[in-house]
Tab-separated table of C-alpha atoms in Angstrom:
chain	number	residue	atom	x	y	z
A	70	UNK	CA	95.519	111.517	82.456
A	71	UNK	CA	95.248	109.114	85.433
A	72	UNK	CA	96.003	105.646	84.431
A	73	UNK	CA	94.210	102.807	86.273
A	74	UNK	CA	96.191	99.452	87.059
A	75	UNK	CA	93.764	96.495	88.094
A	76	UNK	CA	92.060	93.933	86.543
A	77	UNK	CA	88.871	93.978	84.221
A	78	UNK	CA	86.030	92.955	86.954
A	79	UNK	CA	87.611	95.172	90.063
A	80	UNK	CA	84.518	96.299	91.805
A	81	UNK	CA	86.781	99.375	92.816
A	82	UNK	CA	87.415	100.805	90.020
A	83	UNK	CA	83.670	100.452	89.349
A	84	UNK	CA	82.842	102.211	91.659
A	85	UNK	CA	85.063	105.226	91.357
A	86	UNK	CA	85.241	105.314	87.344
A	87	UNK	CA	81.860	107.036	87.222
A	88	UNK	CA	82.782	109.701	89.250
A	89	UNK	CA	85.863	109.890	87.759
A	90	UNK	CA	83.891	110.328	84.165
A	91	UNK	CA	81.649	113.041	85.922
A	92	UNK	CA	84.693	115.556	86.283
A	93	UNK	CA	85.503	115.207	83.319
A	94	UNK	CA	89.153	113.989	83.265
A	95	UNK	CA	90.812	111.945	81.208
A	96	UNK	CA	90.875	107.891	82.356
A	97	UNK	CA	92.964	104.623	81.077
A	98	UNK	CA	92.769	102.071	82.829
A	99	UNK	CA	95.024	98.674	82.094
A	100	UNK	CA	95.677	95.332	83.694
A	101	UNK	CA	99.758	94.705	84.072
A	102	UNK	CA	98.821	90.928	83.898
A	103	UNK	CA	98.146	91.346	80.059
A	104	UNK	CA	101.960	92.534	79.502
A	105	UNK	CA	103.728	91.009	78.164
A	106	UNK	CA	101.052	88.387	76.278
A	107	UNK	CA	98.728	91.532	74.865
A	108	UNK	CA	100.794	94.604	75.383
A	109	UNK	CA	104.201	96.299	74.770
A	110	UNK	CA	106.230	98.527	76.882
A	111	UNK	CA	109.215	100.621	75.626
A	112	UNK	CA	111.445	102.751	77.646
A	113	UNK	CA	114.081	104.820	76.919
A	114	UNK	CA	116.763	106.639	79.409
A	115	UNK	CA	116.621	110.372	78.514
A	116	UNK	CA	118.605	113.130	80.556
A	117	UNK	CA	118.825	110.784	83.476
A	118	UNK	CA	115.142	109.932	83.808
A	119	UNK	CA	112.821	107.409	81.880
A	120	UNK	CA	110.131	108.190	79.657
A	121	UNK	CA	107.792	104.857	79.110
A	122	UNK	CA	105.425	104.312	76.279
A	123	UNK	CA	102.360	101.454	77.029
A	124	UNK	CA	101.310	99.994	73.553
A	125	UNK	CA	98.105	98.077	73.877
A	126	UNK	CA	95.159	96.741	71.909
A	127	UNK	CA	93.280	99.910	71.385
A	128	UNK	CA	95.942	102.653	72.964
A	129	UNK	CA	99.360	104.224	73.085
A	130	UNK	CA	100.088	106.065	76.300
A	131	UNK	CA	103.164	107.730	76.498
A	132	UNK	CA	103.583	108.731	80.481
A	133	UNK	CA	104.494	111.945	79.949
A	134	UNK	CA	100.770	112.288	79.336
A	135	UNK	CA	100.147	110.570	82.866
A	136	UNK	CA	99.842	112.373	86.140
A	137	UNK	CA	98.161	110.346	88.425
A	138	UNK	CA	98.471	106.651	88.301
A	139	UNK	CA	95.745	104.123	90.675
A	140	UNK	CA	97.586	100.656	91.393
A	141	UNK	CA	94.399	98.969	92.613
A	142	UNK	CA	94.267	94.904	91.993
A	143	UNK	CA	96.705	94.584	89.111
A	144	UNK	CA	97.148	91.119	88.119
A	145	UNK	CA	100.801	89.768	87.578
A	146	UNK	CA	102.313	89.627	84.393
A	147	UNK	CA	101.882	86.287	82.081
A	148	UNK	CA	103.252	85.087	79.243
A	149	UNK	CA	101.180	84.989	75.684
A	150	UNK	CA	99.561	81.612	75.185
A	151	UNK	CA	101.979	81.147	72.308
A	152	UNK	CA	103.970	80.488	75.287
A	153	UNK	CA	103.655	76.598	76.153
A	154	UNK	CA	106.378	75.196	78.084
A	155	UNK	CA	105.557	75.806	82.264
A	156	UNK	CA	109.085	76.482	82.135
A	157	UNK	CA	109.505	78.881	79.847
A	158	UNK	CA	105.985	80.685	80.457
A	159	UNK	CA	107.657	81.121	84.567
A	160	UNK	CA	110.651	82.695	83.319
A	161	UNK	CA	108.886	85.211	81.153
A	162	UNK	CA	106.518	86.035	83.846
A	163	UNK	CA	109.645	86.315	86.360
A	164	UNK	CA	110.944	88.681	83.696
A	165	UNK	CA	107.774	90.340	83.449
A	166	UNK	CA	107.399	90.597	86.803
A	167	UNK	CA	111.239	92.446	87.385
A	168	UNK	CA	110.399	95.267	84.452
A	169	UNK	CA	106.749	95.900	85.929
A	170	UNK	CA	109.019	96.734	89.518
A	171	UNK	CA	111.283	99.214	88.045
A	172	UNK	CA	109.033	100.803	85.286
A	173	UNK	CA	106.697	101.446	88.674
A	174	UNK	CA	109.633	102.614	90.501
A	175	UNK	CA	110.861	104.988	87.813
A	176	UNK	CA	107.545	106.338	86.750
A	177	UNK	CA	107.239	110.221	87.272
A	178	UNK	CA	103.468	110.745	88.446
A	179	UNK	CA	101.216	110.844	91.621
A	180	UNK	CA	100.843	107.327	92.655
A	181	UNK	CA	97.402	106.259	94.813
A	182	UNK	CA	98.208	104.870	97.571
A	183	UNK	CA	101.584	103.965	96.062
A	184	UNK	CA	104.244	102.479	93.405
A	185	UNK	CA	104.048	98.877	93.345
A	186	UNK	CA	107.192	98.340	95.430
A	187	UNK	CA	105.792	100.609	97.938
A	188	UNK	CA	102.854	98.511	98.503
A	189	UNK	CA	104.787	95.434	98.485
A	190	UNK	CA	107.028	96.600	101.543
A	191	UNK	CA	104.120	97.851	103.472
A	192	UNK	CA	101.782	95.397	103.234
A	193	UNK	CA	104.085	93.008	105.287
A	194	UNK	CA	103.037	92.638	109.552
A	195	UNK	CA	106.961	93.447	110.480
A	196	UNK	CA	106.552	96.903	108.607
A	197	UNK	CA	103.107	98.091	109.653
A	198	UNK	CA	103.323	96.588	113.220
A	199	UNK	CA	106.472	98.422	113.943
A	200	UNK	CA	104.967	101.496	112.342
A	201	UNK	CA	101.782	101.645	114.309
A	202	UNK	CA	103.879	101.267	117.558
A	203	UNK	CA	106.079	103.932	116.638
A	204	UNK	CA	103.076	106.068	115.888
A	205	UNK	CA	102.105	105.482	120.125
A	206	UNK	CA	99.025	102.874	118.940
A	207	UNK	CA	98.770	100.535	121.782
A	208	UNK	CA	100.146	97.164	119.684
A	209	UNK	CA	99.486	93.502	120.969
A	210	UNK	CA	102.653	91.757	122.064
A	211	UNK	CA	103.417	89.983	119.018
A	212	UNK	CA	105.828	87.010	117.833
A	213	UNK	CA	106.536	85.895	114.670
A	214	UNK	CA	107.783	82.514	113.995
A	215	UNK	CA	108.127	79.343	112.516
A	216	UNK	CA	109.437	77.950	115.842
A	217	UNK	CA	106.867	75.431	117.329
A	218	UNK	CA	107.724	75.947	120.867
A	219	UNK	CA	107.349	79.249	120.621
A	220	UNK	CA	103.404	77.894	120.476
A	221	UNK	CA	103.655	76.541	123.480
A	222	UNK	CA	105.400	79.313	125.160
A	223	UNK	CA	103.005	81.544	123.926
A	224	UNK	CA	99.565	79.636	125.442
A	225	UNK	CA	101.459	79.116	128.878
A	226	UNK	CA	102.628	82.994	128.743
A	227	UNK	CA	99.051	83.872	128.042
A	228	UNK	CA	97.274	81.456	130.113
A	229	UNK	CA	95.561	79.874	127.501
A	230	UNK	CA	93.941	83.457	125.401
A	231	UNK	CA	96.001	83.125	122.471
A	232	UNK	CA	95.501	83.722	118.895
A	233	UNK	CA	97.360	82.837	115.632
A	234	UNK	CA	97.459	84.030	112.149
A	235	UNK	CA	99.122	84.176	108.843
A	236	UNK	CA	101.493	86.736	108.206
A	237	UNK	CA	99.345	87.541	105.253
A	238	UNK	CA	96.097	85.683	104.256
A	239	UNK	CA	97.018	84.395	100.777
A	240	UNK	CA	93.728	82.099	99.422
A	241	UNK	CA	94.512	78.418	98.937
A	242	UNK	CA	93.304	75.639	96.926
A	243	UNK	CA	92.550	72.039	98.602
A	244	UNK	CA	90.286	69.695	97.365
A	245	UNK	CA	88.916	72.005	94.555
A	246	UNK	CA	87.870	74.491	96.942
A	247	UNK	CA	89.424	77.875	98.011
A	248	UNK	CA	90.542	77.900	101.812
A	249	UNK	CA	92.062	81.089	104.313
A	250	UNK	CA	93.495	81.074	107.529
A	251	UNK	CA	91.918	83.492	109.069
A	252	UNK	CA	92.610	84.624	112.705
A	253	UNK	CA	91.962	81.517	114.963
A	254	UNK	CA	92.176	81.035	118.836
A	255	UNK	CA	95.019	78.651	119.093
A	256	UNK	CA	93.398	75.605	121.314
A	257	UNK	CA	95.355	72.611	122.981
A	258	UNK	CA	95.029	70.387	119.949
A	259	UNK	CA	96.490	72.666	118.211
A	260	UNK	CA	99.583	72.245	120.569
A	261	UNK	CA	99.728	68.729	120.436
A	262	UNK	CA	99.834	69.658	116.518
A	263	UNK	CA	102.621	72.384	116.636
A	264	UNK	CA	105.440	70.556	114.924
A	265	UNK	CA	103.004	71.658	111.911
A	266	UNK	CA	104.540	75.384	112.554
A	267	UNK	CA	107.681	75.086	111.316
A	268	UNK	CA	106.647	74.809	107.808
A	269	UNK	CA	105.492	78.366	107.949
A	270	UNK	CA	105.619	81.422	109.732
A	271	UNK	CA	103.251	82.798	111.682
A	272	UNK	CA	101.364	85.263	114.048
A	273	UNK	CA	101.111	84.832	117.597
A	274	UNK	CA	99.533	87.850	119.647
A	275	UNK	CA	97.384	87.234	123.097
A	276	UNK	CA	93.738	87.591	122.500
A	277	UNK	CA	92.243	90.835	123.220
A	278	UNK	CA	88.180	91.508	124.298
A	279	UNK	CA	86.804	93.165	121.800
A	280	UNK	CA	83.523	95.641	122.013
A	281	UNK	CA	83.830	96.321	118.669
A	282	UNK	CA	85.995	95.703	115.920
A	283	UNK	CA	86.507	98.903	113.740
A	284	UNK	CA	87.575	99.488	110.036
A	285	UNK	CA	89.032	102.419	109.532
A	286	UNK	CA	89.678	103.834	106.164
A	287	UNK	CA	91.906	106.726	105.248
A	288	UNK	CA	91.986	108.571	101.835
A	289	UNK	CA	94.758	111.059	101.755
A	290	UNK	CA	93.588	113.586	105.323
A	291	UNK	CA	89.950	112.206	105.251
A	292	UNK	CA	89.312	109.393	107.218
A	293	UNK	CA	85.645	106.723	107.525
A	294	UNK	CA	85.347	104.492	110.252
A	295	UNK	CA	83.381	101.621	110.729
A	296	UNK	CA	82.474	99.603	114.026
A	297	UNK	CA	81.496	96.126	113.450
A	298	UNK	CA	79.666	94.365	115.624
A	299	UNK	CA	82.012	91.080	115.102
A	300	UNK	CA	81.202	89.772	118.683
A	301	UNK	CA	77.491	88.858	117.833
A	302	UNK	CA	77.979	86.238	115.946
A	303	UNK	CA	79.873	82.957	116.811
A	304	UNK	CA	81.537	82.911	113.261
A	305	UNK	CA	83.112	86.240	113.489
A	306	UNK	CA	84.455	86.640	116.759
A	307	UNK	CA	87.870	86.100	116.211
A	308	UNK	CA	87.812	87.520	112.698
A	309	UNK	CA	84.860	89.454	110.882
A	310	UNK	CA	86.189	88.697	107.741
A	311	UNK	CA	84.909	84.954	108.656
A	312	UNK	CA	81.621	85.394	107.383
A	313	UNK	CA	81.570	89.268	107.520
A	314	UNK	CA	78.528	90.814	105.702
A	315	UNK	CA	75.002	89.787	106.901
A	316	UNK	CA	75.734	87.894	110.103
A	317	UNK	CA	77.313	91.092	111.881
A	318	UNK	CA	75.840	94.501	112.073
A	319	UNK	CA	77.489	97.997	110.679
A	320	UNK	CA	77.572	101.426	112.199
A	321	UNK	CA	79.954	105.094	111.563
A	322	UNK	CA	82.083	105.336	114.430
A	323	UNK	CA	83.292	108.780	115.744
A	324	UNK	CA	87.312	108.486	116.242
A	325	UNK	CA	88.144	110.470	119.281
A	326	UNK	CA	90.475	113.384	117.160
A	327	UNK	CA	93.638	112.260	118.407
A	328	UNK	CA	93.480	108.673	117.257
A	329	UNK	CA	92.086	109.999	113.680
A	330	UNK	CA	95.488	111.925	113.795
A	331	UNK	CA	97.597	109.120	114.117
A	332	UNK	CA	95.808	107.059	111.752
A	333	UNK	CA	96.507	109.652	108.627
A	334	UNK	CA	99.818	110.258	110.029
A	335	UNK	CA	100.540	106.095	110.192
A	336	UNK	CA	99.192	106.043	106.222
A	337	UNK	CA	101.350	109.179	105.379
A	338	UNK	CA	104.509	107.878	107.301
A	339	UNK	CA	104.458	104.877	104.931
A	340	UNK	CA	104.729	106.551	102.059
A	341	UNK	CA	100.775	106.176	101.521
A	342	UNK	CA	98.117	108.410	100.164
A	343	UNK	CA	95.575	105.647	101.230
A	344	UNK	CA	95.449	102.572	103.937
A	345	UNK	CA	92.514	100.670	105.790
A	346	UNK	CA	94.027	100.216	109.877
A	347	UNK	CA	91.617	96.988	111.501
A	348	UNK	CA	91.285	97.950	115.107
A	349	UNK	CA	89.851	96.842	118.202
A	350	UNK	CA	88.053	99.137	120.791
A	351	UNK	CA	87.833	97.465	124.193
A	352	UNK	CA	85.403	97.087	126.024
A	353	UNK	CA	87.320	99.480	128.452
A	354	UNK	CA	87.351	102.292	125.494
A	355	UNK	CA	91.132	101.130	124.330
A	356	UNK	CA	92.324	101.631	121.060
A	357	UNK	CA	94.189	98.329	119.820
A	358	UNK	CA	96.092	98.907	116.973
A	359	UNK	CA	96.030	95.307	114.725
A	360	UNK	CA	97.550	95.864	111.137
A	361	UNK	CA	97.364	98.382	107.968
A	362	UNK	CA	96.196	96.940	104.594
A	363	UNK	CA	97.660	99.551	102.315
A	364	UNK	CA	95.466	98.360	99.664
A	365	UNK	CA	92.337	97.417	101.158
A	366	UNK	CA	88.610	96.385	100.224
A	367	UNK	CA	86.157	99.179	100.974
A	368	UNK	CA	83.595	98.692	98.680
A	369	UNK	CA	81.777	96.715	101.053
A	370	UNK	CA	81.492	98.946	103.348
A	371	UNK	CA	79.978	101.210	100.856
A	372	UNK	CA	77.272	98.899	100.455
A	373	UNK	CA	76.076	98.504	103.997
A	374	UNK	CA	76.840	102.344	104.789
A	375	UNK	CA	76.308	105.337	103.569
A	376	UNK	CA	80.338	106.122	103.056
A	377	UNK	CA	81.182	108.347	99.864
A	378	UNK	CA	84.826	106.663	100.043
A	379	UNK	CA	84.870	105.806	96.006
A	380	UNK	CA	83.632	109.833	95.968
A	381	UNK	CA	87.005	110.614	98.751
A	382	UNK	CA	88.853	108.288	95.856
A	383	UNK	CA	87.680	110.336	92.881
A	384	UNK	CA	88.743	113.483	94.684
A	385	UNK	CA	91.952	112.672	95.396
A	386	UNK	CA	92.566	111.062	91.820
A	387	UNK	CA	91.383	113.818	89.581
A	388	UNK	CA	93.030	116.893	92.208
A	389	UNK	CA	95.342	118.442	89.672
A	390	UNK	CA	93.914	117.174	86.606
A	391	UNK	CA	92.409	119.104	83.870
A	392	UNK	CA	88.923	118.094	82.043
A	393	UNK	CA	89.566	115.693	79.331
A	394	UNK	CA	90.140	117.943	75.689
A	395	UNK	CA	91.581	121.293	78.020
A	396	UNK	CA	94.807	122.127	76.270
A	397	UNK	CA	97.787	122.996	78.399
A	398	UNK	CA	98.000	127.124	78.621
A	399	UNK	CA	101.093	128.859	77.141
């Protein structure tokens, strides 16, 4: 059985549970934000390992039953409405939050891309930055901080081509309305601004020329790249995702062999079986290695291109599995 983890209107999983359906395997698929209001989760320590059992409205899925499990956009655990106090509803998500870890960590199956804790460490810029260096990707000289001189330092060092942004782009509300920081050339009123910095941390790299900015996403050895043609629009030159979609232009881009390589080698060295890598390509024909999202959006590329990722998904997911109703052989 592969078990899904994500919530109810994932576009993903969407996408993928079709094909999934088509091969004929077996497919549950469950949102970790409805433990523990809606479901139950019992494990017991047998001979050293643990042997889970996920009680829900209309299932009980023991995981020896599970050999593949899909972490895709899981929601965080919450507590029951019954729950009323903001206090006490924070504590029982904390402690729903600290089970959900472990059970993923001590859960005996395939896991696409990876356990929960996995994910967490690698979606961080100090783990995927390092990684892509050590890989021989030509990085950006980057600095992390919260320091606001190290602002200043950073325009002067770069004569004025810098760029800033957040160590991860988490969505915030202001005003009723949902606001990101997206990737931003750092200007001199932002300088005279800088003691703002020290309230968070953030990214400071020197801006690079782009000819492209490329997509590239890798599903266990098969990788799909994308070129986007960020520079043609005002709006997206610093950052496609400002605005991506119908102001900028979408094409397959052939990775020269060596730099496909490194990118399933990067995804595998993290403990992946999936990652989309945002690049760069120069317009001198450079490489620029920028960050790895080891749970990335794809389906959008899907619909502008002609990309069977969710199909590269379904592969992966079902290799190994029998067809729903096959009994185990003697």
């Amino acid at each position: 059985m592969i078990l899904i983890l994500s919530s109810k209107d994932d576009i993903g999983v969407n996408l993928v549970l079709p094909k999934l359906v088509e091969r004929g395997v077996e497919v549950y698929w469950w949102d970790p934000g409805d433990y523990p209001a809606t479901a139950r989760i019992t494990s017991r320590l047998v001979g050293g390992a643990w042997r889970h059992t996920l009680i829900t409205d209309d299932a009980e899925i023991d995981s020896s039953a599970v050999s593949t499990v899909w972490v895709r956009r899981p929601q965080p655990p919450e507590a029951a409405p019954a729950v009323a106090d903001p206090g006490h509803r924070e504590h029982v998500a904390k402690l729903g939050r600290i089970f959900i870890d472990g059970w993923s960590d001590t859960y005996d199956a395939r896991w696409f891309p990876a356990d929960l804790n996995t994910l967490r460490r690698t979606q961080n810029k100090l783990v995927n930055l390092a990684a892509g260096a050590r890989m021989g990707f030509t990085v950006p000289a980057t600095t992390m901080t919260n320091d606001p001189e190290e602002l200043a330092d950073g325009w002067t060092a770069t004569g004025g081509r810098l760029i800033a942004k957040e160590v991860e782009l988490v969505p915030y509300e202001l005003h009723g309305e949902e606001h990101g920081f997206y990737t931003t050339s750092v200007t001199r009123r932002h300088l005279t601004s800088r003691h703002r910095l020290a309230h968070a941390p953030v990214i400071l790299q020197p801006k690079i020329e782009k000819a492209v900015e490329l997509r590239i996403t890798v599903v266990g050895d098969r990788v799909f790249a994308v070129a986007m043609d960020s520079q043609a629009s005002r709006m997206t030159r610093d950052d496609f995702r400002h605005y991506e979609g119908t102001f900028i232009s979408y094409a397959i881009h052939d990775l020269p062999k060596d730099v496909e390589r490194r990118c399933v080698e990067l995804v595998r060295s993290l403990g992946l079986a999936f990652g989309c890598l945002d690049m760069i390509l120069t317009p001198e024909g450079e490489y620029v290695y920028l960050e790895l999202n080891p749970n990335g959006q794809w389906g959008w590329l899907e619909e502008f291109i002609d990309l069977p990722i969710s199909e590269a998904i379904a592969d992966w997911l079902a290799a190994g599995e029998r067809p729903a109703g096959q009994e185990v052989p003697a």
